[in-house]
mmCIF file of C-alpha atoms in Angstrom:
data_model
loop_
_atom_site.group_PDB
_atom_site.id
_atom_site.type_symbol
_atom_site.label_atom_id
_atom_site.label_comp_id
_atom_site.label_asym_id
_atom_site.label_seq_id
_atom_site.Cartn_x
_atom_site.Cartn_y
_atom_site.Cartn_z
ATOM 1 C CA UNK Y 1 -12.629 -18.896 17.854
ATOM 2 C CA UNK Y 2 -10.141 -19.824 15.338
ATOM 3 C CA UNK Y 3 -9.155 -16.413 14.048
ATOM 4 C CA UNK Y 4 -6.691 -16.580 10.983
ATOM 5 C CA UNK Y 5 -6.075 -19.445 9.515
ATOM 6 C CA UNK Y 6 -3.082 -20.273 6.797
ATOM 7 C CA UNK Y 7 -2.726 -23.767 5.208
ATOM 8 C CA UNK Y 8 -0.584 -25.495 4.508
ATOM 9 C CA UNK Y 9 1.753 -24.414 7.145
ATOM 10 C CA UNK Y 10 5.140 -26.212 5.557
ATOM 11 C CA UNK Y 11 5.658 -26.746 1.981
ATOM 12 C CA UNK Y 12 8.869 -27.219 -0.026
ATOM 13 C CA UNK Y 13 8.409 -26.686 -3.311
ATOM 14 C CA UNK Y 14 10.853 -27.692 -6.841
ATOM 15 C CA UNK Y 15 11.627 -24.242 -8.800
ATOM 16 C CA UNK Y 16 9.067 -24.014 -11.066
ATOM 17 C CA UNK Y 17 6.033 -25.301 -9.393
ATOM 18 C CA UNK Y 18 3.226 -23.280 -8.320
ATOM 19 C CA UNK Y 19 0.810 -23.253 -5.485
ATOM 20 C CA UNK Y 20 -1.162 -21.517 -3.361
ATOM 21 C CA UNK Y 21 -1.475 -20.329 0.358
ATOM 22 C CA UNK Y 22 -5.356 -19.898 1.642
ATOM 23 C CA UNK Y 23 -5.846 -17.526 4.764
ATOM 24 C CA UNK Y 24 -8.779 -17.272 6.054
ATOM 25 C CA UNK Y 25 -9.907 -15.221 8.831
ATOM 26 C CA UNK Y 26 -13.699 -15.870 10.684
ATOM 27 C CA UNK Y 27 -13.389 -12.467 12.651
ATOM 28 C CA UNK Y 28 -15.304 -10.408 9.407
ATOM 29 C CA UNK Y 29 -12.416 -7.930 9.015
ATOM 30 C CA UNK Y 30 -12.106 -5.884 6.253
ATOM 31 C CA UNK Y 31 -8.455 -5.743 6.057
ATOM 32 C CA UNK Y 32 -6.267 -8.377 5.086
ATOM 33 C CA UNK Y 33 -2.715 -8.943 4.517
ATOM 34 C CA UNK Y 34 0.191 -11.405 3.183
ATOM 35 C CA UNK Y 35 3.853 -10.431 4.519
ATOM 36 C CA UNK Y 36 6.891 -12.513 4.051
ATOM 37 C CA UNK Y 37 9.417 -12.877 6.795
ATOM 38 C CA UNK Y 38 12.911 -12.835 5.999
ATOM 39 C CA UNK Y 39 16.051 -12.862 8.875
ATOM 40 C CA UNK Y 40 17.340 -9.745 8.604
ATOM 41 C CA UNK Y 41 14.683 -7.924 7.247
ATOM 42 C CA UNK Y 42 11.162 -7.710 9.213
ATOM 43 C CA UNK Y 43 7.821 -8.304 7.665
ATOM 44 C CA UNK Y 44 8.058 -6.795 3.978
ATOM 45 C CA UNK Y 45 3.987 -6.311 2.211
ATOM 46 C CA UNK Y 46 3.750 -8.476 -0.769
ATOM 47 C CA UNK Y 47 -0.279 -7.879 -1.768
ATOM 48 C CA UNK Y 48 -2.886 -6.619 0.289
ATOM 49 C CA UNK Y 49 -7.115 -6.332 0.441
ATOM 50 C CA UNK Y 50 -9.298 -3.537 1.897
ATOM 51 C CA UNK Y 51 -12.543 -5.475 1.368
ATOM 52 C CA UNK Y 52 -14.019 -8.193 -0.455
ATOM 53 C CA UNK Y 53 -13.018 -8.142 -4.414
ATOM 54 C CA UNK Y 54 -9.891 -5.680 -3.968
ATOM 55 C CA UNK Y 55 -6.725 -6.380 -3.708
ATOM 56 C CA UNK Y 56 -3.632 -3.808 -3.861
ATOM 57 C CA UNK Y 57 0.366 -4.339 -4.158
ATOM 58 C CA UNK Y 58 2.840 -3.833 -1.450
ATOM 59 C CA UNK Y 59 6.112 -3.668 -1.041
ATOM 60 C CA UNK Y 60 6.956 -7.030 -2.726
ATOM 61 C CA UNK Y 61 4.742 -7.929 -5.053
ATOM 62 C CA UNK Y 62 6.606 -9.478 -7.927
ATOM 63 C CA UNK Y 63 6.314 -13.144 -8.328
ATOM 64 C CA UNK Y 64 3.342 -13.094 -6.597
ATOM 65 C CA UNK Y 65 -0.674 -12.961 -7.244
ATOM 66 C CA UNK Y 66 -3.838 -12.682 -4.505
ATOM 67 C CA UNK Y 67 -7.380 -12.776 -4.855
ATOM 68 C CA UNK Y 68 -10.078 -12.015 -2.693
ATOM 69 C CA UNK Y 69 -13.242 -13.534 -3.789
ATOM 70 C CA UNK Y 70 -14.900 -13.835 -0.312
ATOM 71 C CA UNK Y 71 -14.825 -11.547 2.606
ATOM 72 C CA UNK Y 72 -13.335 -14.248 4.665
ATOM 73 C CA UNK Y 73 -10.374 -15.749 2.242
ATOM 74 C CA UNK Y 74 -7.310 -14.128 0.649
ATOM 75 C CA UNK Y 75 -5.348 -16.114 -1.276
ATOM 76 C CA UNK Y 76 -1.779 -15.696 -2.095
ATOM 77 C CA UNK Y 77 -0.684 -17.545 -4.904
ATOM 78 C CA UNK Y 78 2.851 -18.367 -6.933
ATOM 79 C CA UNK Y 79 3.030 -19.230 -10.396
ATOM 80 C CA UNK Y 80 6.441 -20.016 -11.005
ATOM 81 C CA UNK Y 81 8.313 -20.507 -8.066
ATOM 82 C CA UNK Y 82 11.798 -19.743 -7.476
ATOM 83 C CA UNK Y 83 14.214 -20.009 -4.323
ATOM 84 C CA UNK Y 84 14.017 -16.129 -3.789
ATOM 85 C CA UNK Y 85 10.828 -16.903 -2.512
ATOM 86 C CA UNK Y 86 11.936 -19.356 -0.066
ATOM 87 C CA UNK Y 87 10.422 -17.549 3.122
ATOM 88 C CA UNK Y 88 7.665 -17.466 6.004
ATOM 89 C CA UNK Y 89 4.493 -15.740 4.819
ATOM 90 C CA UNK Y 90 2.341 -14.445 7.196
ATOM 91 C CA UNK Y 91 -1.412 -13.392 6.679
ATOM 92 C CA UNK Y 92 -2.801 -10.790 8.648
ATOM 93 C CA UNK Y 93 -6.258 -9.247 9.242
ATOM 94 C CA UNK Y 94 -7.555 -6.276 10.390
ATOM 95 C CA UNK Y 95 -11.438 -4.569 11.776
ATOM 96 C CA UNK Y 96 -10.255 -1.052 11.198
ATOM 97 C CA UNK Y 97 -8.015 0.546 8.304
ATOM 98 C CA UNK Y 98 -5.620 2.257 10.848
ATOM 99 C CA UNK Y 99 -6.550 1.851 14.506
ATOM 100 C CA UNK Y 100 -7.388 -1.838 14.590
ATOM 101 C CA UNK Y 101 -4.591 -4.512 15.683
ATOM 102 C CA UNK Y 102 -3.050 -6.791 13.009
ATOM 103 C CA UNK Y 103 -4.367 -10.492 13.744
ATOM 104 C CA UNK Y 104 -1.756 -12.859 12.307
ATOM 105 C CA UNK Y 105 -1.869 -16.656 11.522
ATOM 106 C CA UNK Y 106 0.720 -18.754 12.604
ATOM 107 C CA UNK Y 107 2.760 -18.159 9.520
ATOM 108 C CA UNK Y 108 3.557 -20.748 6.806
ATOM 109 C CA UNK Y 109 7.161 -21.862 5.956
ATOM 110 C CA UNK Y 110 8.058 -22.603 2.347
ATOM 111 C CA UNK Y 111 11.030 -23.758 0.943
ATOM 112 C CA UNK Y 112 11.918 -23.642 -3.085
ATOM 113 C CA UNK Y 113 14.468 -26.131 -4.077
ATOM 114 C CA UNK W 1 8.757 6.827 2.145
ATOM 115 C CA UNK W 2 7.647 5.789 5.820
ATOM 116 C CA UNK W 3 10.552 3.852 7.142
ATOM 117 C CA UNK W 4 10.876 2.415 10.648
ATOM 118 C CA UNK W 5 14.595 1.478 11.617
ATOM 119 C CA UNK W 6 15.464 -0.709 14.721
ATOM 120 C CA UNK W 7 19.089 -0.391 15.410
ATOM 121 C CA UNK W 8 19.492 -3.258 17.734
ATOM 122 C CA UNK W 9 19.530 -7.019 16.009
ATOM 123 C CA UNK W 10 19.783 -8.800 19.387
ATOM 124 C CA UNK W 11 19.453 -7.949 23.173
ATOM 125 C CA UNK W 12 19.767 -9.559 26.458
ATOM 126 C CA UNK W 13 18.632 -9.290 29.809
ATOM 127 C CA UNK W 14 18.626 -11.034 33.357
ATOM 128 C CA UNK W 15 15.325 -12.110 34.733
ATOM 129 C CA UNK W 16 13.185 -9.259 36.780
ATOM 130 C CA UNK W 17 15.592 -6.347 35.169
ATOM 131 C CA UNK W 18 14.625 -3.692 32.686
ATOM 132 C CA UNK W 19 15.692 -3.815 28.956
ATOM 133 C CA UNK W 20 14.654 -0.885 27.153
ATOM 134 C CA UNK W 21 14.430 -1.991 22.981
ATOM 135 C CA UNK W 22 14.525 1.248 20.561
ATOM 136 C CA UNK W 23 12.831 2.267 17.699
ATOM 137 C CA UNK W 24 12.607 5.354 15.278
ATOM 138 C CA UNK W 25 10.591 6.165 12.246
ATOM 139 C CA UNK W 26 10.129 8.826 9.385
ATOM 140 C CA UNK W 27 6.923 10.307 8.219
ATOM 141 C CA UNK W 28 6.085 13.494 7.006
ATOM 142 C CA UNK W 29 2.903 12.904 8.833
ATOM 143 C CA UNK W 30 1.412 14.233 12.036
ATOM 144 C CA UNK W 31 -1.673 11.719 12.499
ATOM 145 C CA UNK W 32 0.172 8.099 12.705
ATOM 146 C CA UNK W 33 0.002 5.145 14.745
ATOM 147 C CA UNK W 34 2.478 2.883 16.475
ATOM 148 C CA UNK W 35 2.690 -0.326 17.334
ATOM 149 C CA UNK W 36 5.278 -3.099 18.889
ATOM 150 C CA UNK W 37 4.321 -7.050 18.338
ATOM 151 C CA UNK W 38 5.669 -10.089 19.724
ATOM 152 C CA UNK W 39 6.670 -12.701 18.033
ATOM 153 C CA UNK W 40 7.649 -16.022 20.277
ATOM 154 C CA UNK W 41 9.634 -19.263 19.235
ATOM 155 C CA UNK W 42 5.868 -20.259 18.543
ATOM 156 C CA UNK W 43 6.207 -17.498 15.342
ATOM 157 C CA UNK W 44 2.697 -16.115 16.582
ATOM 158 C CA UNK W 45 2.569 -12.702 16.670
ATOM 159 C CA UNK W 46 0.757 -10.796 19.214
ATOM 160 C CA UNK W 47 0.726 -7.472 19.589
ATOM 161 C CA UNK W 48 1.708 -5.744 22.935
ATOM 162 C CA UNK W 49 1.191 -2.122 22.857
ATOM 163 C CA UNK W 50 -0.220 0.824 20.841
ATOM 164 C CA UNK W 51 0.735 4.350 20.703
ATOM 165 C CA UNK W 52 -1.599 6.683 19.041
ATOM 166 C CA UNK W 53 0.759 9.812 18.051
ATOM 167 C CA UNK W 54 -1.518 12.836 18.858
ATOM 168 C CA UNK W 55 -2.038 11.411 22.443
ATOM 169 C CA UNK W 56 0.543 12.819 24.405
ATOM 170 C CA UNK W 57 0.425 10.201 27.624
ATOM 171 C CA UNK W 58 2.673 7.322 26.584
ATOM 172 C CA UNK W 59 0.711 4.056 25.978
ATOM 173 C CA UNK W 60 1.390 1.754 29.243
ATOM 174 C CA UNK W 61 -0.119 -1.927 29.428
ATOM 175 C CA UNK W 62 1.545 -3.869 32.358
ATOM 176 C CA UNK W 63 4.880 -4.367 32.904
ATOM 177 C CA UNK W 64 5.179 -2.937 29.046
ATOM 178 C CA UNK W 65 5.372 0.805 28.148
ATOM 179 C CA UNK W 66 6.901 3.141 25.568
ATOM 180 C CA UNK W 67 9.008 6.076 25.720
ATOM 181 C CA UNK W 68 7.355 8.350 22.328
ATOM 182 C CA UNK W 69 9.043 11.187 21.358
ATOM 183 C CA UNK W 70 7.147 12.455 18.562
ATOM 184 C CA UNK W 71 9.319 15.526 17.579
ATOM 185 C CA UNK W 72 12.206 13.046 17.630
ATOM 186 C CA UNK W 73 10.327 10.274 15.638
ATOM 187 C CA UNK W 74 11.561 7.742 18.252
ATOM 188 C CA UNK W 75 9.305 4.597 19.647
ATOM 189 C CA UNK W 76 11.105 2.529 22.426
ATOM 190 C CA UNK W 77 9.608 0.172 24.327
ATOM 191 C CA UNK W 78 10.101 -0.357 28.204
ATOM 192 C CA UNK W 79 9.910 -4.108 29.431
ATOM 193 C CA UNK W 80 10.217 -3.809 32.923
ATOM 194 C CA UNK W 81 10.490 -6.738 35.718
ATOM 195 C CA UNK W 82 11.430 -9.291 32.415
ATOM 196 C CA UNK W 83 10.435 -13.008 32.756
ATOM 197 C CA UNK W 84 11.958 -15.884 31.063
ATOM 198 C CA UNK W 85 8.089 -15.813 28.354
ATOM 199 C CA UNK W 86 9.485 -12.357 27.605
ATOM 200 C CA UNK W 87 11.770 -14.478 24.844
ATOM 201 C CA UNK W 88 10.785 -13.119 21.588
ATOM 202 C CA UNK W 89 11.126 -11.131 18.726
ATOM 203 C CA UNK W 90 10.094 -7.925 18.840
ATOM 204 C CA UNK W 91 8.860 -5.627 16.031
ATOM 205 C CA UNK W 92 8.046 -2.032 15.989
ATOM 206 C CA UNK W 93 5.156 -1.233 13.567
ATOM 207 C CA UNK W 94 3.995 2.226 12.018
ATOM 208 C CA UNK W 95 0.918 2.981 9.999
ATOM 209 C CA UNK W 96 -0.166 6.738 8.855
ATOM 210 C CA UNK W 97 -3.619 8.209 9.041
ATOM 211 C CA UNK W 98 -3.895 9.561 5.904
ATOM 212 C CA UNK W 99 -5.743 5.683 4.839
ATOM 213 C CA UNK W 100 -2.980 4.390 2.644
ATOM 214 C CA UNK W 101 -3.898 0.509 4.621
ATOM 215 C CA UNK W 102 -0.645 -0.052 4.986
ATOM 216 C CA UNK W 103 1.931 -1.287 8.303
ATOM 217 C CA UNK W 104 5.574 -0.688 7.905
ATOM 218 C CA UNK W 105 7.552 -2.552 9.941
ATOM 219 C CA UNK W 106 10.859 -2.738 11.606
ATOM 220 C CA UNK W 107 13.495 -5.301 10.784
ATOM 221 C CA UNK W 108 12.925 -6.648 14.884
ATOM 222 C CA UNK W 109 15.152 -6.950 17.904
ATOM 223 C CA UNK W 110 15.707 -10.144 19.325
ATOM 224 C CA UNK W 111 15.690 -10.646 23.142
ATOM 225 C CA UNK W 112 16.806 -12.895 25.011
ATOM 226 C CA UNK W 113 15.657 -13.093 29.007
ATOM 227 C CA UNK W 114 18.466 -14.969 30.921
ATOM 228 C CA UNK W 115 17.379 -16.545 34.083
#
């Protein structure tokens, strides 16, 4: 049982670029997630889904766009990258909207030059 | 705003003690949950233990258990007997009832178990 999966897992990227980071979760939770880690600072929300075709802001939005086109995969995606943005992200899923425990993949580091 | 607030950065404590790690919170609501995960060197986070606020018996699982004082909006967490895999950072988590999807977390405390 794989739970949630992020790819890639390391990425260093030039200012400018984009790209994307895929979760994916094989658990058939509703509720999924993508959190940056920053020392310091905890888990801040960036974007967020509460079922297939929705997706909501967070916290941290800016800079920053998701989409949710199957119940399994929520994609969290930079168009312009910029060194602010140099962080881990995590992606998280959930069964329940309030009860259930927060599954997390095993982050992803990314680095903007 | 729902805030959570973990005052201590970094902690230590001797194998097979007790290290007690502190948390508080701010809601203006009465149904809520709580939550403290793990997060190892590995960066996987796991969570260890969940406090639902309108049960009054404090959430125990182990050698882990939490001290919740609702009227004083305070969350700590009880490691007791602490082994050398107890290594981590830990984060205290909050999410309200009222459906807003949402877990706020803590900025984390980092312990260190010294053999």
């Amino acid at each position: 049982n794989a739970g949630v999966t992020q790819t890639p897992k390391f990425r260093v990227l030039k200012t400018g670029q984009s790209m994307t980071l895929l979760c994916a979760q094989d658990m058939n939770h509703e509720y999924m997630y993508w959190y940056r880690q920053d020392p310091g600072m905890g888990l801040r929300l960036i974007h967020y889904s509460v079922g297939e075709g929705t997706t909501a802001k967070g916290e941290v939005p800016d800079g920053y766009n998701v989409s949710r086109l199957k119940k399994q995969n929520f994609l969290l995606g930079l168009e312009s990258a910029a060194p602010s943005q140099t962080s881990v992200y995590f992606c998280a899923s959930s069964r329940l909207a309030v009860t259930g425990e927060l599954f997390f993949g095993e982050g992803s580091r990314l680095t903007v030059l | 705003a729902q805030t959570v607030t973990q005052s201590q950065p970094e902690m230590s404590v001797q194998e097979a003690e007790t290290v007690t790690l502190s948390c508080t919170y701010d809601t203006s609501e009465n149904n809520y949950y709580l939550f403290w995960y793990k997060q190892p060197p590995s960066r996987q986070m796991i969570l260890v233990i969940r406090q639902e606020a309108y049960k009054q018996q404090n959430a125990t699982e182990n050698r882990f258990s939490v001290n919740f004082q609702k009227a004083a909006k305070s969350f700590s967490l009880k490691i007791s007997d602490s082994q050398l895999g107890d290594t981590a950072m830990y984060f205290c988590a909050f999410i309200g009832g009222s459906g807003t999807y949402k877990y706020i977390f803590g900025t984390g405390t980092r312990l260190k178990v010294l053999a």
